Structure formats: structure tokens, C-alpha cells
Short mmCIF file of C-alpha atoms in Angstrom, two decimals:
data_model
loop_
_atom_site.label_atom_id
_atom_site.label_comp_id
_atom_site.label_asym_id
_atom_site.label_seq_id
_atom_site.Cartn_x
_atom_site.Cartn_y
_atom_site.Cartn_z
CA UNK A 1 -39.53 80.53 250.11
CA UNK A 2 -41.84 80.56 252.72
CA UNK A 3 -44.48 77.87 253.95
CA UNK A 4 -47.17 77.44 255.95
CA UNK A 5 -47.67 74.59 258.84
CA UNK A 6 -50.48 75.93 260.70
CA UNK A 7 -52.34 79.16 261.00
CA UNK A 8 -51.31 82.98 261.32
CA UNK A 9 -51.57 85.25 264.34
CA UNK A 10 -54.20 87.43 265.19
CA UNK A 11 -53.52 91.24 264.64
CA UNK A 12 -52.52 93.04 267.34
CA UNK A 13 -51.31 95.88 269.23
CA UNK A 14 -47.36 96.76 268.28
CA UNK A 15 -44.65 95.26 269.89
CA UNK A 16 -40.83 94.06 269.28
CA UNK A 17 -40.25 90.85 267.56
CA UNK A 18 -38.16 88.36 269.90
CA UNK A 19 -35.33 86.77 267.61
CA UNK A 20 -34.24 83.20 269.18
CA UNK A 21 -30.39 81.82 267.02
CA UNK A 22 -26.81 81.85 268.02
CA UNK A 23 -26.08 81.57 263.97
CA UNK A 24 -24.13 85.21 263.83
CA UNK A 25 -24.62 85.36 260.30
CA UNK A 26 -28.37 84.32 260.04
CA UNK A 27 -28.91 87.14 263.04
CA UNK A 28 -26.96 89.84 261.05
CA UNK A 29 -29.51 88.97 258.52
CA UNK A 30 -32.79 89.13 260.80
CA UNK A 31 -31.43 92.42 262.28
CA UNK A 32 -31.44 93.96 259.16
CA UNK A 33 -34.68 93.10 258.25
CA UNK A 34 -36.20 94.39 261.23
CA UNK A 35 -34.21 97.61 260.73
CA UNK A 36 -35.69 97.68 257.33
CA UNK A 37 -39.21 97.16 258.74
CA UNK A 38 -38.52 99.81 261.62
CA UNK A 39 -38.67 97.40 264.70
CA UNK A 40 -35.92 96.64 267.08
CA UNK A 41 -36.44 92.99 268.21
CA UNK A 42 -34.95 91.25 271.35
CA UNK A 43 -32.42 89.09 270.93
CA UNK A 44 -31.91 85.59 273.12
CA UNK A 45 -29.63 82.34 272.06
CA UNK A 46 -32.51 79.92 273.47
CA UNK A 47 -35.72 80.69 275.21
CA UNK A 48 -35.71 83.93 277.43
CA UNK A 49 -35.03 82.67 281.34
CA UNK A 50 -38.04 84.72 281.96
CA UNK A 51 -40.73 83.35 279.48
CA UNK A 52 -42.42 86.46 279.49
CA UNK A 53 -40.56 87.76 275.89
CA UNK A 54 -41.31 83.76 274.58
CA UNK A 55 -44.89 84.04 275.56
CA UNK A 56 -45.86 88.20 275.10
CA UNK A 57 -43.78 88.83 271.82
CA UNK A 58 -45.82 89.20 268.71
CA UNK A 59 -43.59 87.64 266.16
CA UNK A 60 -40.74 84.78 267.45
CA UNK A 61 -38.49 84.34 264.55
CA UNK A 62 -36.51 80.92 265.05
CA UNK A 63 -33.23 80.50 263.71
CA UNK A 64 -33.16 76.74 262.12
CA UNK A 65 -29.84 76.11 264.61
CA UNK A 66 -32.11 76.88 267.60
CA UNK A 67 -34.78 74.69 266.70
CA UNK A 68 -33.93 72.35 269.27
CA UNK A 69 -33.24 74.34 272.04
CA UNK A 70 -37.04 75.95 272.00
CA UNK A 71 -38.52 72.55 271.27
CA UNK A 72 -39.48 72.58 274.98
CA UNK A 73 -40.89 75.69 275.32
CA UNK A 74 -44.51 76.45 275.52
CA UNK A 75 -46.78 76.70 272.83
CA UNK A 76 -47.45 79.81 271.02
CA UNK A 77 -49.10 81.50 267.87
CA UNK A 78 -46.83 83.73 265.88
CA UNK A 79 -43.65 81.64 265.14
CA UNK A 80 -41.67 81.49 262.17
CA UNK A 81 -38.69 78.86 261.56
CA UNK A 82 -36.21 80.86 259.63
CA UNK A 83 -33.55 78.82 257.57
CA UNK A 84 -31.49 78.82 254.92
CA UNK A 85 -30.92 75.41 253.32
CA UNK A 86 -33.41 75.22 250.30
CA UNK A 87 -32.89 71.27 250.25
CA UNK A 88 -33.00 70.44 253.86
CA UNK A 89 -36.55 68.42 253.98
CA UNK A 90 -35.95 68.20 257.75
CA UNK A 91 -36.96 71.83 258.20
CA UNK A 92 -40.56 71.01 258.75
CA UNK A 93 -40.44 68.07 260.51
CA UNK A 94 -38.36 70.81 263.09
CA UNK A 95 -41.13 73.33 262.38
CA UNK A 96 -43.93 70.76 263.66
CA UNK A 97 -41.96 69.84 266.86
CA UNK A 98 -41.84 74.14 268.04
CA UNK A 99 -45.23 74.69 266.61
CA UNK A 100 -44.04 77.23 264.16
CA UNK A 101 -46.37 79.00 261.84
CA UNK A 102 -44.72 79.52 259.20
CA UNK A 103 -41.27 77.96 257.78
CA UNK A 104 -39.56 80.30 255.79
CA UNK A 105 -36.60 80.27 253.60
CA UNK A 106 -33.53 83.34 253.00
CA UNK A 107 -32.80 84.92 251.08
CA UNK A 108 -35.96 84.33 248.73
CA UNK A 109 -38.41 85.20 251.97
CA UNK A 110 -37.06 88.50 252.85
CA UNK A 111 -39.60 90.83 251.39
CA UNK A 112 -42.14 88.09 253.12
CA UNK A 113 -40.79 88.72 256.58
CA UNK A 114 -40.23 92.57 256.48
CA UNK A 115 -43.89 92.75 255.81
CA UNK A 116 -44.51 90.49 258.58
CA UNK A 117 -42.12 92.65 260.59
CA UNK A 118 -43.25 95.86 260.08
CA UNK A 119 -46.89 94.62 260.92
CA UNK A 120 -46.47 93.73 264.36
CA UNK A 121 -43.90 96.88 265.05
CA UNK A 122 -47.10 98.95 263.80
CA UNK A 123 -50.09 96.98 265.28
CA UNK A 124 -52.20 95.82 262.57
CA UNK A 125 -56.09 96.00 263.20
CA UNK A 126 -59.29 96.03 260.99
CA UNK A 127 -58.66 98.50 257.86
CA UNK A 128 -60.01 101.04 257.26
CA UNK A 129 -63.17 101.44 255.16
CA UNK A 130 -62.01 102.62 251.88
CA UNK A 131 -64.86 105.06 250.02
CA UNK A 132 -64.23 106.08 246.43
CA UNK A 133 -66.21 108.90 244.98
CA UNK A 134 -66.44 109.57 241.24
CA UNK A 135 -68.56 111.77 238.96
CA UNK A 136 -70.56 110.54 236.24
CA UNK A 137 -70.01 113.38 234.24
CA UNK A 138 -67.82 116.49 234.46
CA UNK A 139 -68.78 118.79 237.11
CA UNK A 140 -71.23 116.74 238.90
CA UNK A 141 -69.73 117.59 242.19
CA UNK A 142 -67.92 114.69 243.40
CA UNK A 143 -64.91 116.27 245.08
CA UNK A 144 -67.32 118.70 247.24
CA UNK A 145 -68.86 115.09 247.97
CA UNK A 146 -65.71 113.40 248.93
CA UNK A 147 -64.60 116.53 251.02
CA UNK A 148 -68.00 116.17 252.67
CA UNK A 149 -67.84 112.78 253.57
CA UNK A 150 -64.17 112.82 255.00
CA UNK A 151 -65.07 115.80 256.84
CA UNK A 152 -68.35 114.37 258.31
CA UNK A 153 -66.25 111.07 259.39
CA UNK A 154 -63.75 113.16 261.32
CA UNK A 155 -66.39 114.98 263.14
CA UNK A 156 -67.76 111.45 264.40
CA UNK A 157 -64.32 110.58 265.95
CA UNK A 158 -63.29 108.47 263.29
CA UNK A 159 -59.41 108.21 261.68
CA UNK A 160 -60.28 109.54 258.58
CA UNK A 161 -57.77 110.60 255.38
CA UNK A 162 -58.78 112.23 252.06
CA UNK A 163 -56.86 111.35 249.34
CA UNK A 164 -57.20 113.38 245.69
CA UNK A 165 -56.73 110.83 243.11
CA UNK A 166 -57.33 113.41 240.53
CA UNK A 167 -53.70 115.30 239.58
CA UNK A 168 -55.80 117.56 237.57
CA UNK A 169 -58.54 118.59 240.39
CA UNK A 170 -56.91 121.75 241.59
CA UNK A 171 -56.07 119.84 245.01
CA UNK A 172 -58.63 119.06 247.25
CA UNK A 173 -56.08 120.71 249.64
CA UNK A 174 -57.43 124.01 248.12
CA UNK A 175 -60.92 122.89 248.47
CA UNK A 176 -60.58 122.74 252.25
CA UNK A 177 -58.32 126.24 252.44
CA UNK A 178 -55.27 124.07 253.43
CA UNK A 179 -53.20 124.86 250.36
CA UNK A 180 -50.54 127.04 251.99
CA UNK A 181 -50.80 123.77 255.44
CA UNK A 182 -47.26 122.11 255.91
CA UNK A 183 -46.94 118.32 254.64
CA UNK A 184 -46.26 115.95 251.64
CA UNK A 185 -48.03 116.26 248.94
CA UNK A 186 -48.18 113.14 246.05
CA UNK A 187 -45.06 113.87 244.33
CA UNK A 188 -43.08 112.93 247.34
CA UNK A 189 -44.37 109.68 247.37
CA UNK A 190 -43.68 109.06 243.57
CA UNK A 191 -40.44 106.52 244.44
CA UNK A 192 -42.07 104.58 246.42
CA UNK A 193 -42.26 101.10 246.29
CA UNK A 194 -42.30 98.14 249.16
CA UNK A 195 -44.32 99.11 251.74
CA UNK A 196 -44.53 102.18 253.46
CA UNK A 197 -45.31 102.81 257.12
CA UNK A 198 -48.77 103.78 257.65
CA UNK A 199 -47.45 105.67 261.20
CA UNK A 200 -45.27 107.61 259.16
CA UNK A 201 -47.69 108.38 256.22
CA UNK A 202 -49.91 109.48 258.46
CA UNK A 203 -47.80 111.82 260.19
CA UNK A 204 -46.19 113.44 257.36
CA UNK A 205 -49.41 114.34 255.33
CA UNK A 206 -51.04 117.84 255.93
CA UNK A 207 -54.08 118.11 259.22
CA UNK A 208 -57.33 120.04 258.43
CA UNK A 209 -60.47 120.12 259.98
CA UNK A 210 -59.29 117.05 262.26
CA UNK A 211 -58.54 114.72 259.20
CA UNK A 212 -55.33 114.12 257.17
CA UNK A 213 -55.38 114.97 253.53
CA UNK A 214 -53.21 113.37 250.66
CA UNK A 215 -53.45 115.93 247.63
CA UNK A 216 -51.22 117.08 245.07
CA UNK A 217 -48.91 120.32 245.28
CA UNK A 218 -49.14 122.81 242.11
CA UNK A 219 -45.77 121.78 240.88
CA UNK A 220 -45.36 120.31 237.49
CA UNK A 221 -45.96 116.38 238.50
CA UNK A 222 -49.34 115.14 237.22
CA UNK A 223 -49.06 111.52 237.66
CA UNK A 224 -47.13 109.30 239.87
CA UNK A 225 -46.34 104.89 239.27
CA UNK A 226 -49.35 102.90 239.97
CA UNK A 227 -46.64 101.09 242.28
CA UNK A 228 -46.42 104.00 244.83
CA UNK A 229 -50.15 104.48 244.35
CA UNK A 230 -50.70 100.81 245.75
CA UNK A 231 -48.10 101.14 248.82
CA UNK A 232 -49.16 104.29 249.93
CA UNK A 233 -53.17 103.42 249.92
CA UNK A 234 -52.38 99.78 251.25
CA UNK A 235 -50.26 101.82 254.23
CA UNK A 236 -53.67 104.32 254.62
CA UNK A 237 -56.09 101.11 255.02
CA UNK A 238 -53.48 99.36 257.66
CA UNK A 239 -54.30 102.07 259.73
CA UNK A 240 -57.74 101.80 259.79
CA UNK A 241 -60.70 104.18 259.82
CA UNK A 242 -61.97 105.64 256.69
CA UNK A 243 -60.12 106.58 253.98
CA UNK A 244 -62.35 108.75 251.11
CA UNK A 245 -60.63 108.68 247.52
CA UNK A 246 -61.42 111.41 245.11
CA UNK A 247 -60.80 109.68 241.62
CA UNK A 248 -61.00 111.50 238.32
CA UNK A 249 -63.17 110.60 235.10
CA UNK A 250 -60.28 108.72 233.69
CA UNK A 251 -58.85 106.01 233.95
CA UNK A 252 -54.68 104.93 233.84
CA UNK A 253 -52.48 102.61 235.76
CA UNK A 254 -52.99 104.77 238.82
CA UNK A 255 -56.58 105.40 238.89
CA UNK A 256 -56.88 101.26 238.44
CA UNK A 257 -55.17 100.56 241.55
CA UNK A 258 -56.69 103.34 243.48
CA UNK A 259 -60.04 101.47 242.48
CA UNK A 260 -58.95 98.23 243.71
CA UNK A 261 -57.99 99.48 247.02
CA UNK A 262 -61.40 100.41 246.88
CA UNK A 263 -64.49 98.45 249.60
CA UNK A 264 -67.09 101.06 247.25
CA UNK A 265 -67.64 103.30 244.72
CA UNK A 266 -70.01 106.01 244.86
CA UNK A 267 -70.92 107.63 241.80
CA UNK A 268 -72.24 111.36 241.75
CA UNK A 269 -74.62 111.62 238.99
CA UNK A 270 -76.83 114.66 238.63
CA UNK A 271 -80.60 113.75 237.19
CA UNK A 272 -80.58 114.92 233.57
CA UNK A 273 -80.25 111.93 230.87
CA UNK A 274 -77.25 113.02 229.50
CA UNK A 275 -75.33 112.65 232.49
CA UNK A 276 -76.87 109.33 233.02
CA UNK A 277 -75.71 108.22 229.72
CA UNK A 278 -72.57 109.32 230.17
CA UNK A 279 -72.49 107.74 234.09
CA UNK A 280 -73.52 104.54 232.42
CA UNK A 281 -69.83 103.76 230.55
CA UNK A 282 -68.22 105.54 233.85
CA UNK A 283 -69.71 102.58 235.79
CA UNK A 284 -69.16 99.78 233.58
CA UNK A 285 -65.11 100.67 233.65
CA UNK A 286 -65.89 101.16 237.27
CA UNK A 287 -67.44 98.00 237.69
CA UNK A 288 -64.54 96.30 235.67
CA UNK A 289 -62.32 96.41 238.98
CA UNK A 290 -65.02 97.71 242.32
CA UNK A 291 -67.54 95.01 243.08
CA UNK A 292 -69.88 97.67 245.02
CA UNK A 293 -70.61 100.37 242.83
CA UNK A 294 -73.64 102.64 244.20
CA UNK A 295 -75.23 105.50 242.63
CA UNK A 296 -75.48 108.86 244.65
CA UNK A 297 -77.84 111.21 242.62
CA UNK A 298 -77.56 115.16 242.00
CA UNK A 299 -80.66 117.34 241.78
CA UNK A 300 -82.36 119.43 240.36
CA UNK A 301 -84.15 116.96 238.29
CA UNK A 302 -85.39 116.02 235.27
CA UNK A 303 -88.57 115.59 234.11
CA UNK A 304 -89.66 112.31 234.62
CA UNK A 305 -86.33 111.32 236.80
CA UNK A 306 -86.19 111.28 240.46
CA UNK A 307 -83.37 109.02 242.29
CA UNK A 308 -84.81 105.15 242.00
CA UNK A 309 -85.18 105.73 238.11
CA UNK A 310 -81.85 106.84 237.82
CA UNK A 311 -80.44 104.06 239.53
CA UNK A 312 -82.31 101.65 237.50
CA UNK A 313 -81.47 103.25 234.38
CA UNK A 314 -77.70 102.74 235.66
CA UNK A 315 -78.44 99.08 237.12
CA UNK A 316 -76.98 99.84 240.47
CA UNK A 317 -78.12 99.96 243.66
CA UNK A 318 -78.86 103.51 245.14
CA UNK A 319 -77.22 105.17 247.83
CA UNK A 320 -78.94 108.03 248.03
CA UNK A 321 -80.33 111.54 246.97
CA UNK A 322 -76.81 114.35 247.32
CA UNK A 323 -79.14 117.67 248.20
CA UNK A 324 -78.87 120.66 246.42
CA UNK A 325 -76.48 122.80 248.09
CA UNK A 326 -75.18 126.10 245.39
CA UNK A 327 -72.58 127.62 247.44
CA UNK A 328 -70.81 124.44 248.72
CA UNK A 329 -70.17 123.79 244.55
CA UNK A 330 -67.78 126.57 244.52
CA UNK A 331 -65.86 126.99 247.81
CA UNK A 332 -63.42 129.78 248.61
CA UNK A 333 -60.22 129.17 249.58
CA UNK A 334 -60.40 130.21 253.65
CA UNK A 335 -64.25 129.22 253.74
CA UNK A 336 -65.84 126.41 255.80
CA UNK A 337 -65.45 123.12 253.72
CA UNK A 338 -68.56 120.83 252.67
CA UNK A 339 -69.68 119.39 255.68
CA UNK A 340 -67.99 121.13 258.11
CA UNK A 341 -70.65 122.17 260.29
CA UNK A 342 -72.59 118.96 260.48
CA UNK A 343 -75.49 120.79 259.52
CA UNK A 344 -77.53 121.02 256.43
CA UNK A 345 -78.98 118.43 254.54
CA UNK A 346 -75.47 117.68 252.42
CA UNK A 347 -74.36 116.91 256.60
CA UNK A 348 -77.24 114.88 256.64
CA UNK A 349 -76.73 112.67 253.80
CA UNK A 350 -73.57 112.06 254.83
CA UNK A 351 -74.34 111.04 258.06
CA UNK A 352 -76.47 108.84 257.11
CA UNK A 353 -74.34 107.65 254.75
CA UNK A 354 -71.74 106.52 257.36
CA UNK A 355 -74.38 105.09 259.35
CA UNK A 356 -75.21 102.63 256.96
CA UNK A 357 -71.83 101.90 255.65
CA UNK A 358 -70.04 101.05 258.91
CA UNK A 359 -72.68 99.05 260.11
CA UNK A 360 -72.40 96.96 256.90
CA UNK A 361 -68.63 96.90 257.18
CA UNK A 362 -69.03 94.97 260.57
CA UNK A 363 -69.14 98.50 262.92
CA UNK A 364 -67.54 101.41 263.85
CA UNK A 365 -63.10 101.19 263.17
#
């Protein structure tokens, strides 16, 4: 059980939590959660002689039997009363009179506080601005767009990681002549569940071209639980940046919770009405779960179709015109990916593209 008496911290940089209880059994407990959310706190019976850990620590966690002995100390954001008596209605009356947070119950609250944990042992800022990119049709190039866009928001600086949603792709890996590049690949993550560290996701997944890459390896494994799809994108957006997702045509358990880790969906469609027939039921599944859905169209076009009809055929705002570019539609393993030399106009459009989208997310991350 947890509960809430006033208001939560502000994110900040990492830091060890500061654990205040002489209850040996209560402290075994709070030591192992902080081992489970990789943090090594700082242990005192009452308030550190000091003050500094009292007053600089981003997470106090209380023990109920020490209640008392802080009740003089100054008051701080970021405190949790930590108890274990379910019944004990005095808890909050104790949680008023240190200024606690947040009152919260073992063993029921444990998954509650290793969350909590882990976030100020990692530093938890703005996340990161989460791009999906899907085709309307078969082959209308969105994987050469998401490549472009993740490669084009690592050139400007940004913390940027590609992830291939699509187990059937080929691996986007490939696509940027990385397939042979040292680092996890999707299947590893396949028992995950919880959450996972977005420092150590991070680190483990293959580097190219400045930006990390989450793709799949060419084993046998073409799908892995919608429950390690949701901890290992919710770990990717914790650590801010972009993050581009490369999502397939359809749609399963995994696909559905890559969409709603999703802040928009573009959707490639190239200018013939076929394709904008069949973009049409793409986006209304889409839709379903993404709240920003944009259209990004594909020449050459149609007669009678240029980018603002399309878009109002498809009832979605447009994002923009994807320029013609052959050769980047069929990459060789070893060549320069999409994007890569910030040139061109399929650079351009993603430039621009960022431009707009940061600045609408509240700046650059």
C-alpha cells in the first residue's frame, strides 16, 4: 500500500537514497530493495549529525520506528514513511508531523519503491521524444525513413536510439551495415519484466553512426511478450532524447504497446490511391491507441494527388512531403545509411522534421 500526503519530488540528477530506522528487520528489507533497484543508500539510525545527507539526498526513506526521532529535522521534498502495520491509522498522522511524501506500506509497496529507487539512482529527466514510423502499404519506405530520422537526430547532438519493431524487417541493424556490430539484440530482452535500467539498456545495445540501435538478430525468435516490449521502451524514454520506432504493418500484443509508448506516429504513404486506401485502415488501428497520427507522403505522384490531398483523403494532419531518393530504398550492407550525410533533400526533411517536433515537445532533450 502506498499513499500520498503531499506532492512528489522533482526529477533529478542520480544520487544514493539516505535510509533513516534502527528496525534491523525493516532495514534488511530496504537494503534489498535498493540492491534490487541498483543503488546503495546511506544508512543513519536518526538524522545524519551533518545534515548535509538529510538535506542533499534524493529519496529519504523513513522507517515508521524513526518517525520521531526526524520529527525535528528540517523540511524536505522526497520523503517516504515506510511501515509495516496495515491497521496502524497513526501512520499518517506521523507522516504529517516529518513532512513525508508519501506513506507507504511492506510488503504490498515493494515494486512501488524499487521504481522509486531505481529513479533517483539513475537521474530521471524529461523523456525522450518517442517517434513511430509506419508504412501505409508494403514497401512504402518507412524503415529507410526511420533510419533517416534517428540518424539525422544523432548528427544534431541528440541521445537518439532506433528500435526495429518489425521481427520480420531484415534488421534495421543490416540497414545501417551494423549487422556483424557487438550488442543485444531483441531476443535477449524477451524475459524481461519489472523495469529495466535505462543506463544499462543503453550500454548493452549495438553503436552506429553515433546512435544506439535495438534490432533483432537472424536467429529463429520472431516475437518477444508485449511485457518486455513495455519495460524495455519505458527504460529507452527514461533516458531521454529521441527514440525512433520502426513498427511493422501488423498489429499483435507487441506492436500495441510499442504504439502506446508512442508521443507520434508518422505514416509513410506513397501518392497513388491504392496505397491511400490501404493507409486509411493502417491509421484508423493506428489511431485506436496514438493520439498524433501525421501523414508523411511518398512521391512520385499521382495524377491529381500531391501531399495536402492525400492528407485529407486520410483525415490527418500532414507532416510533410518524404523526397524521392532511389538508391537510399535499397541500401547495401557497408554503404552510408539514409541520412547520414546531412545532405540531400531526404536530410532536409528530416531536419526539418526535428525542428518542428522538439519545439512542440517543449525544446531540445
Amino acid at each position: 500500500m502506498t499513499g500520498t500526503v503531499t506532492h512528489d519530488p522533482p526529477p533529478g540528477a542520480p544520487g544514493r537514497p539516505l535510509i533513516v530506522t534502527e528496525d534491523a528487520e525493516l532495514l534488511d528489507d530496504l537494503l534489498r530493495l535498493c540492491a534490487a533497484a541498483g543503488a546503495t543508500p546511506e544508512v543513519h539510525h536518526g538524522v545524519p549529525d551533518h545534515g548535509d545527507g538529510w538535506e542533499t539526498a534524493p529519496l529519504v526513506l523513513v522507517g515508521d520506528d524513526a518517525a520521531r526521532r526526524v520529527g525535528g529535522a528540517a523540511r524536505r521534498r522526497g520523503v517516504v514513511l515506510v511501515g509495516r502495520d496495515q491497521d496502524d491509522s497513526g501512520v499518517w498522522k506521523r507522516a504529517v508531523q516529518i513532512g513525508a511524501d508519501h506513506v507507504l506500506m511492506l510488503p504490498d509497496g515493494e515494486q512501488w519503491l524499487v521504481d522509486r529507487i531505481a529513479d533517483v539512482a539513475e537521474g530521471v529527466g524529461r523523456p525522450a521524444l518517442t517517434v513511430g514510423v509506419i508504412g501505409g502499404r508494403g514497401g512504402a519506405g518507412a524503415s529507410t525513413l526511420a533510419c533517416a530520422l534517428a540518424v539525422t537526430s544523432a548528427r544534431e547532438g541528440l541521445r537518439t536510439l532506433l528500435v526495429d519493431a518489425d521481427p520480420l524487417g531484415g534488421g534495421l541493424d543490416v540497414l545501417l551495415g551494423g549487422e556483424s556490430a557487438e550488442g543485444l539484440r531483441w531476443p535477449a530482452f524477451a524475459a524481461s519484466r519489472g523495469r529495466v535500467g535505462g543506463g544499462a539498456l543503453e550500454e548493452s545495445l549495438p553503436e552506429l553512426h553515433a546512435l544506439r540501435v535495438l534490432s533483432w538478430d537472424r536467429g529463429d525468435c520472431v516475437a518477444v511478450p508485449h511485457q518486455a516490449v513495455r519495460a524495455v521502451l519505458a527504460a529507452a524514454r527514461r533516458r531521454g532524447g529521441t527514440v525512433v520506432v520502426d513498427l511493422p504493418r501488423r498489429l499483435d500484443d507487441g506492436v500495441a504497446e510499442a504504439l502506446a509508448q508512442l508521443d507520434l506516429a508518422l505514416l509513410v504513404v506513397p501518392a497513388d490511391l491504392r496505397a491511400v486506401a490501404a493507409a486509411g485502415r493502417v491509421a484508423s488501428a493506428v489511431g485506436m491507441v496514438v493520439r498524433d497520427v501525421r501523414v508523411a507522403v511518398r512521391g512520385p505522384y499521382a495524377p491529381g494527388l500531391d501531399g495536402r490531398e492525400v492528407a485529407r483523403l486520410l483525415g490527418l494532419p500532414l507532416a510533410g512531403e518524404v523526397p524521392v531518393e532511389p538508391a537510399l530504398l535499397r541500401p547495401q550492407s557497408g554503404a552510408k545509411p539514409p541520412g547520414a550525410t546531412g545532405r540531400g533533400p531526404l536530410a532536409r526533411f528530416c531536419t526539418a522534421f526535428w525542428e518542428r517536433a522538439l519545439v512542440e515537445a517543449g525544446g531540445a532533450r
